[in-house]
Amino acid sequence: MQDSVKVLLADDHKIFLDGLEELLSKEGGFLVVGKASSGRETLDLLSTCKPDIVVMDISMPDVNGIEATKIIVKNYPDVKVLALSMHLDKGMISGVLQAGARGYILKECSVDEFVRGIKAVTDGQVYLTPKVAAIVLDDYLALKEGNAQAAEHKLTPREMQVLKLLVKGEHTKSIASKLSISKSTVDTHRRNIMEKLDCNNMADLTRYVLREGLIDLDDD
């Protein structure tokens, strides 16, 4: 028989804590080993309760959920943290995920989603409620675009032309012919590109371009 998942619940509203405990007891497969109403109390209970996962509210007195998560991740690396919050705030989301939480669920979620999130995070996966996932994805795409623009600004227009042809597999002679420049000039551009983008070889350069979305390889 599989052991129950040991859960430590942390929220500064007692009625909400009691509701979560009742919900998990009815669900089966979970054992609530502790309830805390502040970040400090959460940290104090960890050594005695020995939970598998902490379901953590972010806005709590004494020590907030983000700071508590940092301490848990540092001192109890085997304990997973699932953030449970009413806030769909980009700063809170990024803060608690960067602190080491493995998931973020809104308090408006369904019982099924709540249980699914706990199981996923306990199993070592990442779980983000759809609204949160959308914010995280938008931030990632914006960051990727910013990185691509920053890299592009490092290169001259001619270097960008050479880079595109290089990663499409064109040889030095072909690039020189297409751009009406000498082969030695192509080699110089290649060296400059490698240095500016901190790449050691063509494999590194190709991975960099694909990762950062620096150029559109389908665009002729």
PDB file of N, CA and C in Angstrom, residues 114-204:
ATOM      1  N   PHE A 114      -6.510  21.346  -7.308  1.00  0.00           N
ATOM      2  CA  PHE A 114      -5.708  21.440  -6.090  1.00  0.00           C
ATOM      3  C   PHE A 114      -5.012  20.107  -5.808  1.00  0.00           C
ATOM      4  N   VAL A 115      -5.786  19.036  -5.869  1.00  0.00           N
ATOM      5  CA  VAL A 115      -5.226  17.699  -5.626  1.00  0.00           C
ATOM      6  C   VAL A 115      -4.204  17.350  -6.705  1.00  0.00           C
ATOM      7  N   ARG A 116      -4.526  17.667  -7.941  1.00  0.00           N
ATOM      8  CA  ARG A 116      -3.617  17.385  -9.058  1.00  0.00           C
ATOM      9  C   ARG A 116      -2.289  18.132  -8.881  1.00  0.00           C
ATOM     10  N   GLY A 117      -2.372  19.371  -8.418  1.00  0.00           N
ATOM     11  CA  GLY A 117      -1.169  20.166  -8.207  1.00  0.00           C
ATOM     12  C   GLY A 117      -0.284  19.584  -7.124  1.00  0.00           C
ATOM     13  N   ILE A 118      -0.888  19.169  -6.015  1.00  0.00           N
ATOM     14  CA  ILE A 118      -0.113  18.566  -4.920  1.00  0.00           C
ATOM     15  C   ILE A 118       0.574  17.285  -5.392  1.00  0.00           C
ATOM     16  N   LYS A 119      -0.167  16.454  -6.099  1.00  0.00           N
ATOM     17  CA  LYS A 119       0.408  15.194  -6.575  1.00  0.00           C
ATOM     18  C   LYS A 119       1.552  15.441  -7.555  1.00  0.00           C
ATOM     19  N   ALA A 120       1.362  16.389  -8.460  1.00  0.00           N
ATOM     20  CA  ALA A 120       2.381  16.674  -9.467  1.00  0.00           C
ATOM     21  C   ALA A 120       3.668  17.180  -8.821  1.00  0.00           C
ATOM     22  N   VAL A 121       3.541  18.145  -7.917  1.00  0.00           N
ATOM     23  CA  VAL A 121       4.722  18.718  -7.271  1.00  0.00           C
ATOM     24  C   VAL A 121       5.409  17.688  -6.381  1.00  0.00           C
ATOM     25  N   THR A 122       4.629  16.881  -5.672  1.00  0.00           N
ATOM     26  CA  THR A 122       5.209  15.831  -4.828  1.00  0.00           C
ATOM     27  C   THR A 122       5.998  14.830  -5.669  1.00  0.00           C
ATOM     28  N   ASP A 123       5.527  14.585  -6.887  1.00  0.00           N
ATOM     29  CA  ASP A 123       6.194  13.644  -7.790  1.00  0.00           C
ATOM     30  C   ASP A 123       7.393  14.261  -8.512  1.00  0.00           C
ATOM     31  N   GLY A 124       7.724  15.511  -8.160  1.00  0.00           N
ATOM     32  CA  GLY A 124       8.897  16.148  -8.764  1.00  0.00           C
ATOM     33  C   GLY A 124       8.620  16.943 -10.015  1.00  0.00           C
ATOM     34  N   GLN A 125       7.341  17.101 -10.341  1.00  0.00           N
ATOM     35  CA  GLN A 125       6.978  17.883 -11.519  1.00  0.00           C
ATOM     36  C   GLN A 125       6.713  19.337 -11.112  1.00  0.00           C
ATOM     37  N   VAL A 126       6.533  20.168 -12.125  1.00  0.00           N
ATOM     38  CA  VAL A 126       6.131  21.558 -11.906  1.00  0.00           C
ATOM     39  C   VAL A 126       4.661  21.683 -12.274  1.00  0.00           C
ATOM     40  N   TYR A 127       3.892  22.368 -11.423  1.00  0.00           N
ATOM     41  CA  TYR A 127       2.483  22.564 -11.737  1.00  0.00           C
ATOM     42  C   TYR A 127       2.120  24.041 -11.601  1.00  0.00           C
ATOM     43  N   LEU A 128       1.596  24.602 -12.682  1.00  0.00           N
ATOM     44  CA  LEU A 128       1.121  25.981 -12.689  1.00  0.00           C
ATOM     45  C   LEU A 128      -0.320  26.005 -13.160  1.00  0.00           C
ATOM     46  N   THR A 129      -1.173  26.666 -12.393  1.00  0.00           N
ATOM     47  CA  THR A 129      -2.548  26.812 -12.833  1.00  0.00           C
ATOM     48  C   THR A 129      -2.554  27.562 -14.165  1.00  0.00           C
ATOM     49  N   PRO A 130      -3.490  27.279 -15.077  1.00  0.00           N
ATOM     50  CA  PRO A 130      -3.429  27.846 -16.426  1.00  0.00           C
ATOM     51  C   PRO A 130      -3.225  29.360 -16.497  1.00  0.00           C
ATOM     52  N   LYS A 131      -3.898  30.126 -15.652  1.00  0.00           N
ATOM     53  CA  LYS A 131      -3.733  31.585 -15.680  1.00  0.00           C
ATOM     54  C   LYS A 131      -2.303  31.983 -15.319  1.00  0.00           C
ATOM     55  N   VAL A 132      -1.723  31.261 -14.396  1.00  0.00           N
ATOM     56  CA  VAL A 132      -0.338  31.530 -13.991  1.00  0.00           C
ATOM     57  C   VAL A 132       0.624  31.107 -15.097  1.00  0.00           C
ATOM     58  N   ALA A 133       0.364  29.950 -15.696  1.00  0.00           N
ATOM     59  CA  ALA A 133       1.217  29.462 -16.781  1.00  0.00           C
ATOM     60  C   ALA A 133       1.263  30.468 -17.925  1.00  0.00           C
ATOM     61  N   ALA A 134       0.136  31.104 -18.206  1.00  0.00           N
ATOM     62  CA  ALA A 134       0.085  32.101 -19.284  1.00  0.00           C
ATOM     63  C   ALA A 134       0.998  33.285 -18.977  1.00  0.00           C
ATOM     64  N   ILE A 135       0.995  33.734 -17.718  1.00  0.00           N
ATOM     65  CA  ILE A 135       1.864  34.853 -17.317  1.00  0.00           C
ATOM     66  C   ILE A 135       3.332  34.457 -17.410  1.00  0.00           C
ATOM     67  N   VAL A 136       3.657  33.263 -16.929  1.00  0.00           N
ATOM     68  CA  VAL A 136       5.036  32.783 -16.980  1.00  0.00           C
ATOM     69  C   VAL A 136       5.510  32.662 -18.425  1.00  0.00           C
ATOM     70  N   LEU A 137       4.654  32.147 -19.302  1.00  0.00           N
ATOM     71  CA  LEU A 137       5.008  32.000 -20.709  1.00  0.00           C
ATOM     72  C   LEU A 137       5.218  33.358 -21.365  1.00  0.00           C
ATOM     73  N   ASP A 138       4.337  34.311 -21.080  1.00  0.00           N
ATOM     74  CA  ASP A 138       4.489  35.660 -21.642  1.00  0.00           C
ATOM     75  C   ASP A 138       5.807  36.286 -21.200  1.00  0.00           C
ATOM     76  N   ASP A 139       6.149  36.104 -19.932  1.00  0.00           N
ATOM     77  CA  ASP A 139       7.411  36.642 -19.416  1.00  0.00           C
ATOM     78  C   ASP A 139       8.607  35.992 -20.108  1.00  0.00           C
ATOM     79  N   TYR A 140       8.512  34.663 -20.306  1.00  0.00           N
ATOM     80  CA  TYR A 140       9.600  33.949 -20.964  1.00  0.00           C
ATOM     81  C   TYR A 140       9.791  34.434 -22.396  1.00  0.00           C
ATOM     82  N   LEU A 141       8.690  34.591 -23.114  1.00  0.00           N
ATOM     83  CA  LEU A 141       8.785  35.038 -24.500  1.00  0.00           C
ATOM     84  C   LEU A 141       9.330  36.465 -24.591  1.00  0.00           C
ATOM     85  N   ALA A 142       8.907  37.313 -23.648  1.00  0.00           N
ATOM     86  CA  ALA A 142       9.407  38.687 -23.620  1.00  0.00           C
ATOM     87  C   ALA A 142      10.903  38.706 -23.328  1.00  0.00           C
ATOM     88  N   LEU A 143      11.337  37.850 -22.386  1.00  0.00           N
ATOM     89  CA  LEU A 143      12.755  37.767 -22.058  1.00  0.00           C
ATOM     90  C   LEU A 143      13.561  37.248 -23.233  1.00  0.00           C
ATOM     91  N   LYS A 144      13.000  36.228 -23.900  1.00  0.00           N
ATOM     92  CA  LYS A 144      13.693  35.664 -25.062  1.00  0.00           C
ATOM     93  C   LYS A 144      13.828  36.705 -26.162  1.00  0.00           C
ATOM     94  N   GLU A 145      12.778  37.469 -26.397  1.00  0.00           N
ATOM     95  CA  GLU A 145      12.824  38.517 -27.410  1.00  0.00           C
ATOM     96  C   GLU A 145      13.855  39.578 -27.026  1.00  0.00           C
ATOM     97  N   GLY A 146      13.881  39.921 -25.729  1.00  0.00           N
ATOM     98  CA  GLY A 146      14.850  40.906 -25.263  1.00  0.00           C
ATOM     99  C   GLY A 146      16.276  40.419 -25.429  1.00  0.00           C
ATOM    100  N   ASN A 147      16.509  39.134 -25.136  1.00  0.00           N
ATOM    101  CA  ASN A 147      17.848  38.555 -25.309  1.00  0.00           C
ATOM    102  C   ASN A 147      18.263  38.563 -26.764  1.00  0.00           C
ATOM    103  N   ALA A 148      17.301  38.231 -27.641  1.00  0.00           N
ATOM    104  CA  ALA A 148      17.592  38.215 -29.075  1.00  0.00           C
ATOM    105  C   ALA A 148      17.932  39.616 -29.568  1.00  0.00           C
ATOM    106  N   GLN A 149      17.172  40.610 -29.102  1.00  0.00           N
ATOM    107  CA  GLN A 149      17.432  41.985 -29.510  1.00  0.00           C
ATOM    108  C   GLN A 149      18.786  42.463 -28.994  1.00  0.00           C
ATOM    109  N   ALA A 150      19.120  42.070 -27.754  1.00  0.00           N
ATOM    110  CA  ALA A 150      20.409  42.459 -27.185  1.00  0.00           C
ATOM    111  C   ALA A 150      21.556  41.848 -27.980  1.00  0.00           C
ATOM    112  N   ALA A 151      21.394  40.564 -28.360  1.00  0.00           N
ATOM    113  CA  ALA A 151      22.431  39.902 -29.154  1.00  0.00           C
ATOM    114  C   ALA A 151      22.543  40.542 -30.534  1.00  0.00           C
ATOM    115  N   GLU A 152      21.381  40.875 -31.107  1.00  0.00           N
ATOM    116  CA  GLU A 152      21.379  41.481 -32.435  1.00  0.00           C
ATOM    117  C   GLU A 152      22.076  42.837 -32.419  1.00  0.00           C
ATOM    118  N   HIS A 153      21.901  43.571 -31.322  1.00  0.00           N
ATOM    119  CA  HIS A 153      22.542  44.886 -31.224  1.00  0.00           C
ATOM    120  C   HIS A 153      24.058  44.772 -31.129  1.00  0.00           C
ATOM    121  N   LYS A 154      24.554  43.602 -30.708  1.00  0.00           N
ATOM    122  CA  LYS A 154      26.001  43.406 -30.635  1.00  0.00           C
ATOM    123  C   LYS A 154      26.623  43.267 -32.013  1.00  0.00           C
ATOM    124  N   LEU A 155      25.811  42.820 -32.967  1.00  0.00           N
ATOM    125  CA  LEU A 155      26.323  42.520 -34.303  1.00  0.00           C
ATOM    126  C   LEU A 155      25.998  43.632 -35.286  1.00  0.00           C
ATOM    127  N   THR A 156      26.893  43.818 -36.220  1.00  0.00           N
ATOM    128  CA  THR A 156      26.631  44.783 -37.287  1.00  0.00           C
ATOM    129  C   THR A 156      25.654  44.154 -38.281  1.00  0.00           C
ATOM    130  N   PRO A 157      25.006  44.967 -39.133  1.00  0.00           N
ATOM    131  CA  PRO A 157      24.104  44.406 -40.142  1.00  0.00           C
ATOM    132  C   PRO A 157      24.792  43.361 -41.024  1.00  0.00           C
ATOM    133  N   ARG A 158      26.049  43.609 -41.391  1.00  0.00           N
ATOM    134  CA  ARG A 158      26.770  42.640 -42.223  1.00  0.00           C
ATOM    135  C   ARG A 158      27.027  41.345 -41.455  1.00  0.00           C
ATOM    136  N   GLU A 159      27.363  41.457 -40.161  1.00  0.00           N
ATOM    137  CA  GLU A 159      27.579  40.257 -39.358  1.00  0.00           C
ATOM    138  C   GLU A 159      26.302  39.451 -39.222  1.00  0.00           C
ATOM    139  N   MET A 160      25.154  40.136 -39.143  1.00  0.00           N
ATOM    140  CA  MET A 160      23.879  39.426 -39.090  1.00  0.00           C
ATOM    141  C   MET A 160      23.637  38.655 -40.384  1.00  0.00           C
ATOM    142  N   GLN A 161      24.012  39.247 -41.516  1.00  0.00           N
ATOM    143  CA  GLN A 161      23.861  38.555 -42.795  1.00  0.00           C
ATOM    144  C   GLN A 161      24.742  37.305 -42.837  1.00  0.00           C
ATOM    145  N   VAL A 162      25.981  37.457 -42.393  1.00  0.00           N
ATOM    146  CA  VAL A 162      26.906  36.328 -42.386  1.00  0.00           C
ATOM    147  C   VAL A 162      26.416  35.250 -41.421  1.00  0.00           C
ATOM    148  N   LEU A 163      25.944  35.659 -40.241  1.00  0.00           N
ATOM    149  CA  LEU A 163      25.455  34.713 -39.247  1.00  0.00           C
ATOM    150  C   LEU A 163      24.325  33.863 -39.806  1.00  0.00           C
ATOM    151  N   LYS A 164      23.384  34.496 -40.461  1.00  0.00           N
ATOM    152  CA  LYS A 164      22.243  33.754 -41.001  1.00  0.00           C
ATOM    153  C   LYS A 164      22.695  32.705 -42.011  1.00  0.00           C
ATOM    154  N   LEU A 165      23.617  33.079 -42.865  1.00  0.00           N
ATOM    155  CA  LEU A 165      24.098  32.138 -43.877  1.00  0.00           C
ATOM    156  C   LEU A 165      24.920  31.017 -43.242  1.00  0.00           C
ATOM    157  N   LEU A 166      25.671  31.354 -42.204  1.00  0.00           N
ATOM    158  CA  LEU A 166      26.475  30.335 -41.518  1.00  0.00           C
ATOM    159  C   LEU A 166      25.595  29.253 -40.910  1.00  0.00           C
ATOM    160  N   VAL A 167      24.572  29.659 -40.166  1.00  0.00           N
ATOM    161  CA  VAL A 167      23.738  28.671 -39.474  1.00  0.00           C
ATOM    162  C   VAL A 167      22.825  27.923 -40.434  1.00  0.00           C
ATOM    163  N   LYS A 168      22.685  28.437 -41.651  1.00  0.00           N
ATOM    164  CA  LYS A 168      21.926  27.705 -42.668  1.00  0.00           C
ATOM    165  C   LYS A 168      22.822  26.720 -43.418  1.00  0.00           C
ATOM    166  N   GLY A 169      24.121  26.674 -43.030  1.00  0.00           N
ATOM    167  CA  GLY A 169      25.021  25.675 -43.592  1.00  0.00           C
ATOM    168  C   GLY A 169      25.828  26.126 -44.785  1.00  0.00           C
ATOM    169  N   GLU A 170      25.793  27.411 -45.089  1.00  0.00           N
ATOM    170  CA  GLU A 170      26.561  27.930 -46.225  1.00  0.00           C
ATOM    171  C   GLU A 170      28.051  27.922 -45.908  1.00  0.00           C
ATOM    172  N   HIS A 171      28.881  27.611 -46.919  1.00  0.00           N
ATOM    173  CA  HIS A 171      30.329  27.613 -46.753  1.00  0.00           C
ATOM    174  C   HIS A 171      30.884  29.004 -47.026  1.00  0.00           C
ATOM    175  N   THR A 172      32.128  29.189 -46.640  1.00  0.00           N
ATOM    176  CA  THR A 172      32.771  30.500 -46.764  1.00  0.00           C
ATOM    177  C   THR A 172      32.717  31.028 -48.194  1.00  0.00           C
ATOM    178  N   LYS A 173      33.040  30.181 -49.144  1.00  0.00           N
ATOM    179  CA  LYS A 173      33.053  30.604 -50.547  1.00  0.00           C
ATOM    180  C   LYS A 173      31.672  31.043 -50.996  1.00  0.00           C
ATOM    181  N   SER A 174      30.653  30.284 -50.628  1.00  0.00           N
ATOM    182  CA  SER A 174      29.277  30.610 -51.007  1.00  0.00           C
ATOM    183  C   SER A 174      28.831  31.924 -50.371  1.00  0.00           C
ATOM    184  N   ILE A 175      29.173  32.108 -49.093  1.00  0.00           N
ATOM    185  CA  ILE A 175      28.799  33.352 -48.402  1.00  0.00           C
ATOM    186  C   ILE A 175      29.474  34.545 -49.062  1.00  0.00           C
ATOM    187  N   ALA A 176      30.755  34.381 -49.373  1.00  0.00           N
ATOM    188  CA  ALA A 176      31.502  35.464 -50.015  1.00  0.00           C
ATOM    189  C   ALA A 176      30.863  35.854 -51.351  1.00  0.00           C
ATOM    190  N   SER A 177      30.445  34.832 -52.093  1.00  0.00           N
ATOM    191  CA  SER A 177      29.826  35.094 -53.391  1.00  0.00           C
ATOM    192  C   SER A 177      28.477  35.794 -53.238  1.00  0.00           C
ATOM    193  N   LYS A 178      27.660  35.320 -52.326  1.00  0.00           N
ATOM    194  CA  LYS A 178      26.321  35.896 -52.143  1.00  0.00           C
ATOM    195  C   LYS A 178      26.372  37.330 -51.622  1.00  0.00           C
ATOM    196  N   LEU A 179      27.366  37.639 -50.807  1.00  0.00           N
ATOM    197  CA  LEU A 179      27.450  38.974 -50.208  1.00  0.00           C
ATOM    198  C   LEU A 179      28.450  39.881 -50.930  1.00  0.00           C
ATOM    199  N   SER A 180      29.074  39.322 -51.984  1.00  0.00           N
ATOM    200  CA  SER A 180      30.045  40.089 -52.779  1.00  0.00           C
ATOM    201  C   SER A 180      31.183  40.635 -51.916  1.00  0.00           C
ATOM    202  N   ILE A 181      31.712  39.749 -51.057  1.00  0.00           N
ATOM    203  CA  ILE A 181      32.861  40.102 -50.238  1.00  0.00           C
ATOM    204  C   ILE A 181      33.896  38.985 -50.374  1.00  0.00           C
ATOM    205  N   SER A 182      35.112  39.225 -49.884  1.00  0.00           N
ATOM    206  CA  SER A 182      36.165  38.224 -49.998  1.00  0.00           C
ATOM    207  C   SER A 182      36.004  37.131 -48.948  1.00  0.00           C
ATOM    208  N   LYS A 183      36.643  35.992 -49.205  1.00  0.00           N
ATOM    209  CA  LYS A 183      36.584  34.889 -48.247  1.00  0.00           C
ATOM    210  C   LYS A 183      37.250  35.277 -46.921  1.00  0.00           C
ATOM    211  N   SER A 184      38.318  36.051 -46.998  1.00  0.00           N
ATOM    212  CA  SER A 184      38.994  36.475 -45.768  1.00  0.00           C
ATOM    213  C   SER A 184      38.095  37.388 -44.938  1.00  0.00           C
ATOM    214  N   THR A 185      37.276  38.192 -45.616  1.00  0.00           N
ATOM    215  CA  THR A 185      36.336  39.059 -44.901  1.00  0.00           C
ATOM    216  C   THR A 185      35.264  38.223 -44.207  1.00  0.00           C
ATOM    217  N   VAL A 186      34.802  37.157 -44.860  1.00  0.00           N
ATOM    218  CA  VAL A 186      33.838  36.239 -44.240  1.00  0.00           C
ATOM    219  C   VAL A 186      34.443  35.619 -42.992  1.00  0.00           C
ATOM    220  N   ASP A 187      35.705  35.189 -43.098  1.00  0.00           N
ATOM    221  CA  ASP A 187      36.377  34.586 -41.937  1.00  0.00           C
ATOM    222  C   ASP A 187      36.501  35.585 -40.795  1.00  0.00           C
ATOM    223  N   THR A 188      36.775  36.835 -41.113  1.00  0.00           N
ATOM    224  CA  THR A 188      36.883  37.878 -40.091  1.00  0.00           C
ATOM    225  C   THR A 188      35.541  38.084 -39.403  1.00  0.00           C
ATOM    226  N   HIS A 189      34.474  38.145 -40.207  1.00  0.00           N
ATOM    227  CA  HIS A 189      33.128  38.301 -39.642  1.00  0.00           C
ATOM    228  C   HIS A 189      32.785  37.119 -38.739  1.00  0.00           C
ATOM    229  N   ARG A 190      33.171  35.910 -39.170  1.00  0.00           N
ATOM    230  CA  ARG A 190      32.880  34.721 -38.371  1.00  0.00           C
ATOM    231  C   ARG A 190      33.568  34.810 -37.008  1.00  0.00           C
ATOM    232  N   ARG A 191      34.832  35.183 -37.011  1.00  0.00           N
ATOM    233  CA  ARG A 191      35.566  35.308 -35.751  1.00  0.00           C
ATOM    234  C   ARG A 191      34.930  36.358 -34.841  1.00  0.00           C
ATOM    235  N   ASN A 192      34.540  37.492 -35.429  1.00  0.00           N
ATOM    236  CA  ASN A 192      33.916  38.565 -34.642  1.00  0.00           C
ATOM    237  C   ASN A 192      32.583  38.121 -34.046  1.00  0.00           C
ATOM    238  N   ILE A 193      31.799  37.389 -34.846  1.00  0.00           N
ATOM    239  CA  ILE A 193      30.504  36.897 -34.378  1.00  0.00           C
ATOM    240  C   ILE A 193      30.694  35.932 -33.208  1.00  0.00           C
ATOM    241  N   MET A 194      31.635  34.993 -33.384  1.00  0.00           N
ATOM    242  CA  MET A 194      31.908  34.010 -32.329  1.00  0.00           C
ATOM    243  C   MET A 194      32.311  34.710 -31.033  1.00  0.00           C
ATOM    244  N   GLU A 195      33.164  35.721 -31.159  1.00  0.00           N
ATOM    245  CA  GLU A 195      33.656  36.432 -29.975  1.00  0.00           C
ATOM    246  C   GLU A 195      32.532  37.218 -29.306  1.00  0.00           C
ATOM    247  N   LYS A 196      31.732  37.925 -30.104  1.00  0.00           N
ATOM    248  CA  LYS A 196      30.663  38.754 -29.544  1.00  0.00           C
ATOM    249  C   LYS A 196      29.583  37.929 -28.863  1.00  0.00           C
ATOM    250  N   LEU A 197      29.294  36.741 -29.408  1.00  0.00           N
ATOM    251  CA  LEU A 197      28.240  35.889 -28.841  1.00  0.00           C
ATOM    252  C   LEU A 197      28.795  34.803 -27.917  1.00  0.00           C
ATOM    253  N   ASP A 198      30.113  34.849 -27.687  1.00  0.00           N
ATOM    254  CA  ASP A 198      30.768  33.933 -26.762  1.00  0.00           C
ATOM    255  C   ASP A 198      30.529  32.477 -27.144  1.00  0.00           C
ATOM    256  N   CYS A 199      30.732  32.190 -28.417  1.00  0.00           N
ATOM    257  CA  CYS A 199      30.586  30.826 -28.929  1.00  0.00           C
ATOM    258  C   CYS A 199      31.949  30.330 -29.417  1.00  0.00           C
ATOM    259  N   ASN A 200      32.230  29.050 -29.199  1.00  0.00           N
ATOM    260  CA  ASN A 200      33.538  28.495 -29.550  1.00  0.00           C
ATOM    261  C   ASN A 200      33.564  27.804 -30.900  1.00  0.00           C
ATOM    262  N   ASN A 201      32.403  27.378 -31.386  1.00  0.00           N
ATOM    263  CA  ASN A 201      32.355  26.658 -32.653  1.00  0.00           C
ATOM    264  C   ASN A 201      30.971  26.811 -33.269  1.00  0.00           C
ATOM    265  N   MET A 202      30.796  26.206 -34.446  1.00  0.00           N
ATOM    266  CA  MET A 202      29.521  26.349 -35.157  1.00  0.00           C
ATOM    267  C   MET A 202      28.375  25.677 -34.408  1.00  0.00           C
ATOM    268  N   ALA A 203      28.670  24.592 -33.726  1.00  0.00           N
ATOM    269  CA  ALA A 203      27.612  23.920 -32.962  1.00  0.00           C
ATOM    270  C   ALA A 203      27.089  24.849 -31.867  1.00  0.00           C
ATOM    271  N   ASP A 204      28.016  25.509 -31.148  1.00  0.00           N
ATOM    272  CA  ASP A 204      27.621  26.473 -30.118  1.00  0.00           C
ATOM    273  C   ASP A 204      26.823  27.611 -30.726  1.00  0.00           C
TER     274      ASP A 204
END
